[in-house]
Amino acid sequence: ALSALFPDIEPSTLTAAMSHSLRPHDLYLLDPRIQEIEPVYTFNASTSTFEPSATEFRKYSTLDSIVIPLHNYFAILLAQNPDAHGLPVFLFSYLTRLQLLAANYDWHAALQYHTIFFNRRAREMEMDGSFAAWSTPDPALLCTYVYPHR
């Protein structure tokens, strides 16, 4: 039934969002304007993993390029969890914080914060169904990725 609410989102992407397995560098899949962008990965020899390359910064070059798909992601979470106490407040609190970070700090620093923060929240949602941490800033991430880049 959620596919009827989100007809422009591929079923596999909708499933990934509902199962909390959608990665932050794949949020563009929730934005009908830019779905044709393919992710590019670079091998990180120090961690022996493939990571999104710097093209992520081109893909998400502005706040708008993250906020629109993030709104769709949050709409999916809200539609899937209509009785989740406080969920709208948690999600809108995060959107407000992201907008303030983008307005007051270097966008790439805010994007790095968002990427790691998003991954951590997705794991929490997947493991225990908890949404509350979306509303709480992560001081360690802010100190590491954002505050040095005013």
JSON list of N, CA and C in Angstrom, two decimals, residues 11-61:
[
{"chain": "A", "resi": 11, "resn": "PRO", "atom": "N", "xyz": [10.18, 0.28, -6.30]},
{"chain": "A", "resi": 11, "resn": "PRO", "atom": "CA", "xyz": [9.84, -0.62, -5.19]},
{"chain": "A", "resi": 11, "resn": "PRO", "atom": "C", "xyz": [11.04, -1.07, -4.37]},
{"chain": "A", "resi": 12, "resn": "SER", "atom": "N", "xyz": [12.17, -1.34, -5.02]},
{"chain": "A", "resi": 12, "resn": "SER", "atom": "CA", "xyz": [13.35, -1.78, -4.27]},
{"chain": "A", "resi": 12, "resn": "SER", "atom": "C", "xyz": [13.89, -0.66, -3.37]},
{"chain": "A", "resi": 13, "resn": "THR", "atom": "N", "xyz": [13.79, 0.57, -3.83]},
{"chain": "A", "resi": 13, "resn": "THR", "atom": "CA", "xyz": [14.23, 1.71, -3.02]},
{"chain": "A", "resi": 13, "resn": "THR", "atom": "C", "xyz": [13.27, 1.93, -1.86]},
{"chain": "A", "resi": 14, "resn": "LEU", "atom": "N", "xyz": [11.99, 1.79, -2.12]},
{"chain": "A", "resi": 14, "resn": "LEU", "atom": "CA", "xyz": [10.98, 1.91, -1.07]},
{"chain": "A", "resi": 14, "resn": "LEU", "atom": "C", "xyz": [11.21, 0.84, 0.00]},
{"chain": "A", "resi": 15, "resn": "THR", "atom": "N", "xyz": [11.48, -0.38, -0.43]},
{"chain": "A", "resi": 15, "resn": "THR", "atom": "CA", "xyz": [11.76, -1.47, 0.51]},
{"chain": "A", "resi": 15, "resn": "THR", "atom": "C", "xyz": [13.01, -1.18, 1.33]},
{"chain": "A", "resi": 16, "resn": "ALA", "atom": "N", "xyz": [14.05, -0.66, 0.68]},
{"chain": "A", "resi": 16, "resn": "ALA", "atom": "CA", "xyz": [15.29, -0.32, 1.41]},
{"chain": "A", "resi": 16, "resn": "ALA", "atom": "C", "xyz": [15.02, 0.76, 2.45]},
{"chain": "A", "resi": 17, "resn": "ALA", "atom": "N", "xyz": [14.22, 1.75, 2.11]},
{"chain": "A", "resi": 17, "resn": "ALA", "atom": "CA", "xyz": [13.88, 2.81, 3.07]},
{"chain": "A", "resi": 17, "resn": "ALA", "atom": "C", "xyz": [13.09, 2.24, 4.24]},
{"chain": "A", "resi": 18, "resn": "MET", "atom": "N", "xyz": [12.12, 1.38, 3.96]},
{"chain": "A", "resi": 18, "resn": "MET", "atom": "CA", "xyz": [11.28, 0.81, 5.02]},
{"chain": "A", "resi": 18, "resn": "MET", "atom": "C", "xyz": [12.06, -0.14, 5.92]},
{"chain": "A", "resi": 19, "resn": "SER", "atom": "N", "xyz": [13.08, -0.79, 5.38]},
{"chain": "A", "resi": 19, "resn": "SER", "atom": "CA", "xyz": [13.87, -1.73, 6.18]},
{"chain": "A", "resi": 19, "resn": "SER", "atom": "C", "xyz": [15.09, -1.06, 6.81]},
{"chain": "A", "resi": 20, "resn": "HIS", "atom": "N", "xyz": [15.22, 0.24, 6.60]},
{"chain": "A", "resi": 20, "resn": "HIS", "atom": "CA", "xyz": [16.32, 1.04, 7.15]},
{"chain": "A", "resi": 20, "resn": "HIS", "atom": "C", "xyz": [17.68, 0.64, 6.59]},
{"chain": "A", "resi": 21, "resn": "SER", "atom": "N", "xyz": [17.68, 0.08, 5.40]},
{"chain": "A", "resi": 21, "resn": "SER", "atom": "CA", "xyz": [18.94, -0.31, 4.77]},
{"chain": "A", "resi": 21, "resn": "SER", "atom": "C", "xyz": [19.37, 0.67, 3.66]},
{"chain": "A", "resi": 22, "resn": "LEU", "atom": "N", "xyz": [18.58, 1.71, 3.43]},
{"chain": "A", "resi": 22, "resn": "LEU", "atom": "CA", "xyz": [18.95, 2.72, 2.44]},
{"chain": "A", "resi": 22, "resn": "LEU", "atom": "C", "xyz": [20.13, 3.52, 2.99]},
{"chain": "A", "resi": 23, "resn": "ARG", "atom": "N", "xyz": [21.20, 3.59, 2.23]},
{"chain": "A", "resi": 23, "resn": "ARG", "atom": "CA", "xyz": [22.40, 4.30, 2.65]},
{"chain": "A", "resi": 23, "resn": "ARG", "atom": "C", "xyz": [22.25, 5.79, 2.35]},
{"chain": "A", "resi": 24, "resn": "PRO", "atom": "N", "xyz": [22.91, 6.65, 3.11]},
{"chain": "A", "resi": 24, "resn": "PRO", "atom": "CA", "xyz": [22.75, 8.09, 2.88]},
{"chain": "A", "resi": 24, "resn": "PRO", "atom": "C", "xyz": [23.20, 8.54, 1.49]},
{"chain": "A", "resi": 25, "resn": "HIS", "atom": "N", "xyz": [24.19, 7.88, 0.89]},
{"chain": "A", "resi": 25, "resn": "HIS", "atom": "CA", "xyz": [24.61, 8.27, -0.45]},
{"chain": "A", "resi": 25, "resn": "HIS", "atom": "C", "xyz": [23.62, 7.81, -1.52]},
{"chain": "A", "resi": 26, "resn": "ASP", "atom": "N", "xyz": [22.60, 7.03, -1.12]},
{"chain": "A", "resi": 26, "resn": "ASP", "atom": "CA", "xyz": [21.56, 6.61, -2.06]},
{"chain": "A", "resi": 26, "resn": "ASP", "atom": "C", "xyz": [20.26, 7.39, -1.89]},
{"chain": "A", "resi": 27, "resn": "LEU", "atom": "N", "xyz": [20.27, 8.42, -1.06]},
{"chain": "A", "resi": 27, "resn": "LEU", "atom": "CA", "xyz": [19.05, 9.22, -0.87]},
{"chain": "A", "resi": 27, "resn": "LEU", "atom": "C", "xyz": [18.53, 9.81, -2.18]},
{"chain": "A", "resi": 28, "resn": "TYR", "atom": "N", "xyz": [19.44, 10.08, -3.12]},
{"chain": "A", "resi": 28, "resn": "TYR", "atom": "CA", "xyz": [19.01, 10.65, -4.39]},
{"chain": "A", "resi": 28, "resn": "TYR", "atom": "C", "xyz": [17.96, 9.78, -5.08]},
{"chain": "A", "resi": 29, "resn": "LEU", "atom": "N", "xyz": [17.92, 8.49, -4.76]},
{"chain": "A", "resi": 29, "resn": "LEU", "atom": "CA", "xyz": [16.92, 7.60, -5.36]},
{"chain": "A", "resi": 29, "resn": "LEU", "atom": "C", "xyz": [15.50, 7.96, -4.93]},
{"chain": "A", "resi": 30, "resn": "LEU", "atom": "N", "xyz": [15.39, 8.77, -3.88]},
{"chain": "A", "resi": 30, "resn": "LEU", "atom": "CA", "xyz": [14.07, 9.22, -3.42]},
{"chain": "A", "resi": 30, "resn": "LEU", "atom": "C", "xyz": [13.70, 10.58, -4.01]},
{"chain": "A", "resi": 31, "resn": "ASP", "atom": "N", "xyz": [14.52, 11.09, -4.90]},
{"chain": "A", "resi": 31, "resn": "ASP", "atom": "CA", "xyz": [14.28, 12.38, -5.53]},
{"chain": "A", "resi": 31, "resn": "ASP", "atom": "C", "xyz": [14.04, 12.16, -7.02]},
{"chain": "A", "resi": 32, "resn": "PRO", "atom": "N", "xyz": [12.78, 12.25, -7.46]},
{"chain": "A", "resi": 32, "resn": "PRO", "atom": "CA", "xyz": [12.49, 11.98, -8.88]},
{"chain": "A", "resi": 32, "resn": "PRO", "atom": "C", "xyz": [13.26, 12.86, -9.84]},
{"chain": "A", "resi": 33, "resn": "ARG", "atom": "N", "xyz": [13.77, 14.00, -9.38]},
{"chain": "A", "resi": 33, "resn": "ARG", "atom": "CA", "xyz": [14.51, 14.91, -10.27]},
{"chain": "A", "resi": 33, "resn": "ARG", "atom": "C", "xyz": [15.86, 14.35, -10.67]},
{"chain": "A", "resi": 34, "resn": "ILE", "atom": "N", "xyz": [16.48, 13.50, -9.84]},
{"chain": "A", "resi": 34, "resn": "ILE", "atom": "CA", "xyz": [17.87, 13.09, -10.10]},
{"chain": "A", "resi": 34, "resn": "ILE", "atom": "C", "xyz": [18.09, 11.59, -9.96]},
{"chain": "A", "resi": 35, "resn": "GLN", "atom": "N", "xyz": [17.07, 10.79, -10.15]},
{"chain": "A", "resi": 35, "resn": "GLN", "atom": "CA", "xyz": [17.21, 9.35, -9.95]},
{"chain": "A", "resi": 35, "resn": "GLN", "atom": "C", "xyz": [18.18, 8.69, -10.91]},
{"chain": "A", "resi": 36, "resn": "GLU", "atom": "N", "xyz": [18.49, 9.34, -12.00]},
{"chain": "A", "resi": 36, "resn": "GLU", "atom": "CA", "xyz": [19.35, 8.69, -12.98]},
{"chain": "A", "resi": 36, "resn": "GLU", "atom": "C", "xyz": [20.84, 8.73, -12.61]},
{"chain": "A", "resi": 37, "resn": "ILE", "atom": "N", "xyz": [21.21, 9.41, -11.56]},
{"chain": "A", "resi": 37, "resn": "ILE", "atom": "CA", "xyz": [22.61, 9.47, -11.15]},
{"chain": "A", "resi": 37, "resn": "ILE", "atom": "C", "xyz": [23.04, 8.12, -10.59]},
{"chain": "A", "resi": 38, "resn": "GLU", "atom": "N", "xyz": [24.14, 7.62, -11.07]},
{"chain": "A", "resi": 38, "resn": "GLU", "atom": "CA", "xyz": [24.69, 6.35, -10.58]},
{"chain": "A", "resi": 38, "resn": "GLU", "atom": "C", "xyz": [25.76, 6.63, -9.54]},
{"chain": "A", "resi": 39, "resn": "PRO", "atom": "N", "xyz": [25.75, 5.92, -8.42]},
{"chain": "A", "resi": 39, "resn": "PRO", "atom": "CA", "xyz": [26.81, 6.13, -7.43]},
{"chain": "A", "resi": 39, "resn": "PRO", "atom": "C", "xyz": [28.16, 5.65, -7.96]},
{"chain": "A", "resi": 40, "resn": "VAL", "atom": "N", "xyz": [29.21, 6.31, -7.54]},
{"chain": "A", "resi": 40, "resn": "VAL", "atom": "CA", "xyz": [30.56, 5.94, -7.91]},
{"chain": "A", "resi": 40, "resn": "VAL", "atom": "C", "xyz": [31.31, 5.64, -6.62]},
{"chain": "A", "resi": 41, "resn": "TYR", "atom": "N", "xyz": [32.04, 4.53, -6.61]},
{"chain": "A", "resi": 41, "resn": "TYR", "atom": "CA", "xyz": [32.76, 4.12, -5.41]},
{"chain": "A", "resi": 41, "resn": "TYR", "atom": "C", "xyz": [34.26, 4.13, -5.66]},
{"chain": "A", "resi": 42, "resn": "THR", "atom": "N", "xyz": [35.00, 4.42, -4.62]},
{"chain": "A", "resi": 42, "resn": "THR", "atom": "CA", "xyz": [36.45, 4.42, -4.64]},
{"chain": "A", "resi": 42, "resn": "THR", "atom": "C", "xyz": [36.93, 3.46, -3.58]},
{"chain": "A", "resi": 43, "resn": "PHE", "atom": "N", "xyz": [37.97, 2.69, -3.91]},
{"chain": "A", "resi": 43, "resn": "PHE", "atom": "CA", "xyz": [38.52, 1.76, -2.93]},
{"chain": "A", "resi": 43, "resn": "PHE", "atom": "C", "xyz": [39.39, 2.51, -1.94]},
{"chain": "A", "resi": 44, "resn": "ASN", "atom": "N", "xyz": [39.12, 2.33, -0.65]},
{"chain": "A", "resi": 44, "resn": "ASN", "atom": "CA", "xyz": [39.91, 2.92, 0.42]},
{"chain": "A", "resi": 44, "resn": "ASN", "atom": "C", "xyz": [40.86, 1.83, 0.93]},
{"chain": "A", "resi": 45, "resn": "ALA", "atom": "N", "xyz": [42.14, 1.95, 0.58]},
{"chain": "A", "resi": 45, "resn": "ALA", "atom": "CA", "xyz": [43.12, 0.91, 0.94]},
{"chain": "A", "resi": 45, "resn": "ALA", "atom": "C", "xyz": [43.32, 0.80, 2.44]},
{"chain": "A", "resi": 46, "resn": "SER", "atom": "N", "xyz": [43.17, 1.89, 3.18]},
{"chain": "A", "resi": 46, "resn": "SER", "atom": "CA", "xyz": [43.40, 1.82, 4.62]},
{"chain": "A", "resi": 46, "resn": "SER", "atom": "C", "xyz": [42.33, 1.04, 5.35]},
{"chain": "A", "resi": 47, "resn": "THR", "atom": "N", "xyz": [41.11, 1.04, 4.80]},
{"chain": "A", "resi": 47, "resn": "THR", "atom": "CA", "xyz": [40.02, 0.28, 5.44]},
{"chain": "A", "resi": 47, "resn": "THR", "atom": "C", "xyz": [39.63, -0.95, 4.64]},
{"chain": "A", "resi": 48, "resn": "SER", "atom": "N", "xyz": [40.22, -1.12, 3.45]},
{"chain": "A", "resi": 48, "resn": "SER", "atom": "CA", "xyz": [39.90, -2.23, 2.55]},
{"chain": "A", "resi": 48, "resn": "SER", "atom": "C", "xyz": [38.42, -2.30, 2.22]},
{"chain": "A", "resi": 49, "resn": "THR", "atom": "N", "xyz": [37.81, -1.13, 2.03]},
{"chain": "A", "resi": 49, "resn": "THR", "atom": "CA", "xyz": [36.39, -1.07, 1.68]},
{"chain": "A", "resi": 49, "resn": "THR", "atom": "C", "xyz": [36.19, -0.11, 0.51]},
{"chain": "A", "resi": 50, "resn": "PHE", "atom": "N", "xyz": [35.08, -0.29, -0.18]},
{"chain": "A", "resi": 50, "resn": "PHE", "atom": "CA", "xyz": [34.69, 0.65, -1.20]},
{"chain": "A", "resi": 50, "resn": "PHE", "atom": "C", "xyz": [33.80, 1.70, -0.54]},
{"chain": "A", "resi": 51, "resn": "GLU", "atom": "N", "xyz": [34.09, 2.96, -0.83]},
{"chain": "A", "resi": 51, "resn": "GLU", "atom": "CA", "xyz": [33.34, 4.06, -0.23]},
{"chain": "A", "resi": 51, "resn": "GLU", "atom": "C", "xyz": [32.86, 4.98, -1.34]},
{"chain": "A", "resi": 52, "resn": "PRO", "atom": "N", "xyz": [31.78, 5.72, -1.07]},
{"chain": "A", "resi": 52, "resn": "PRO", "atom": "CA", "xyz": [31.34, 6.68, -2.08]},
{"chain": "A", "resi": 52, "resn": "PRO", "atom": "C", "xyz": [32.48, 7.66, -2.39]},
{"chain": "A", "resi": 53, "resn": "SER", "atom": "N", "xyz": [32.67, 7.92, -3.65]},
{"chain": "A", "resi": 53, "resn": "SER", "atom": "CA", "xyz": [33.76, 8.81, -4.03]},
{"chain": "A", "resi": 53, "resn": "SER", "atom": "C", "xyz": [33.34, 10.26, -3.82]},
{"chain": "A", "resi": 54, "resn": "ALA", "atom": "N", "xyz": [34.24, 11.15, -4.15]},
{"chain": "A", "resi": 54, "resn": "ALA", "atom": "CA", "xyz": [33.97, 12.57, -3.98]},
{"chain": "A", "resi": 54, "resn": "ALA", "atom": "C", "xyz": [32.80, 13.03, -4.84]},
{"chain": "A", "resi": 55, "resn": "THR", "atom": "N", "xyz": [32.34, 12.18, -5.77]},
{"chain": "A", "resi": 55, "resn": "THR", "atom": "CA", "xyz": [31.18, 12.57, -6.57]},
{"chain": "A", "resi": 55, "resn": "THR", "atom": "C", "xyz": [29.95, 12.74, -5.69]},
{"chain": "A", "resi": 56, "resn": "GLU", "atom": "N", "xyz": [29.98, 12.18, -4.48]},
{"chain": "A", "resi": 56, "resn": "GLU", "atom": "CA", "xyz": [28.87, 12.39, -3.56]},
{"chain": "A", "resi": 56, "resn": "GLU", "atom": "C", "xyz": [28.69, 13.89, -3.32]},
{"chain": "A", "resi": 57, "resn": "PHE", "atom": "N", "xyz": [29.80, 14.63, -3.27]},
{"chain": "A", "resi": 57, "resn": "PHE", "atom": "CA", "xyz": [29.70, 16.06, -3.05]},
{"chain": "A", "resi": 57, "resn": "PHE", "atom": "C", "xyz": [29.08, 16.76, -4.26]},
{"chain": "A", "resi": 58, "resn": "ARG", "atom": "N", "xyz": [29.32, 16.22, -5.46]},
{"chain": "A", "resi": 58, "resn": "ARG", "atom": "CA", "xyz": [28.67, 16.80, -6.64]},
{"chain": "A", "resi": 58, "resn": "ARG", "atom": "C", "xyz": [27.19, 16.43, -6.66]},
{"chain": "A", "resi": 59, "resn": "LYS", "atom": "N", "xyz": [26.89, 15.20, -6.28]},
{"chain": "A", "resi": 59, "resn": "LYS", "atom": "CA", "xyz": [25.51, 14.73, -6.27]},
{"chain": "A", "resi": 59, "resn": "LYS", "atom": "C", "xyz": [24.69, 15.51, -5.25]},
{"chain": "A", "resi": 60, "resn": "TYR", "atom": "N", "xyz": [25.29, 15.78, -4.12]},
{"chain": "A", "resi": 60, "resn": "TYR", "atom": "CA", "xyz": [24.63, 16.52, -3.04]},
{"chain": "A", "resi": 60, "resn": "TYR", "atom": "C", "xyz": [25.35, 17.85, -2.86]},
{"chain": "A", "resi": 61, "resn": "SER", "atom": "N", "xyz": [25.33, 18.66, -3.90]},
{"chain": "A", "resi": 61, "resn": "SER", "atom": "CA", "xyz": [26.11, 19.90, -3.90]},
{"chain": "A", "resi": 61, "resn": "SER", "atom": "C", "xyz": [25.45, 21.03, -3.13]}
]
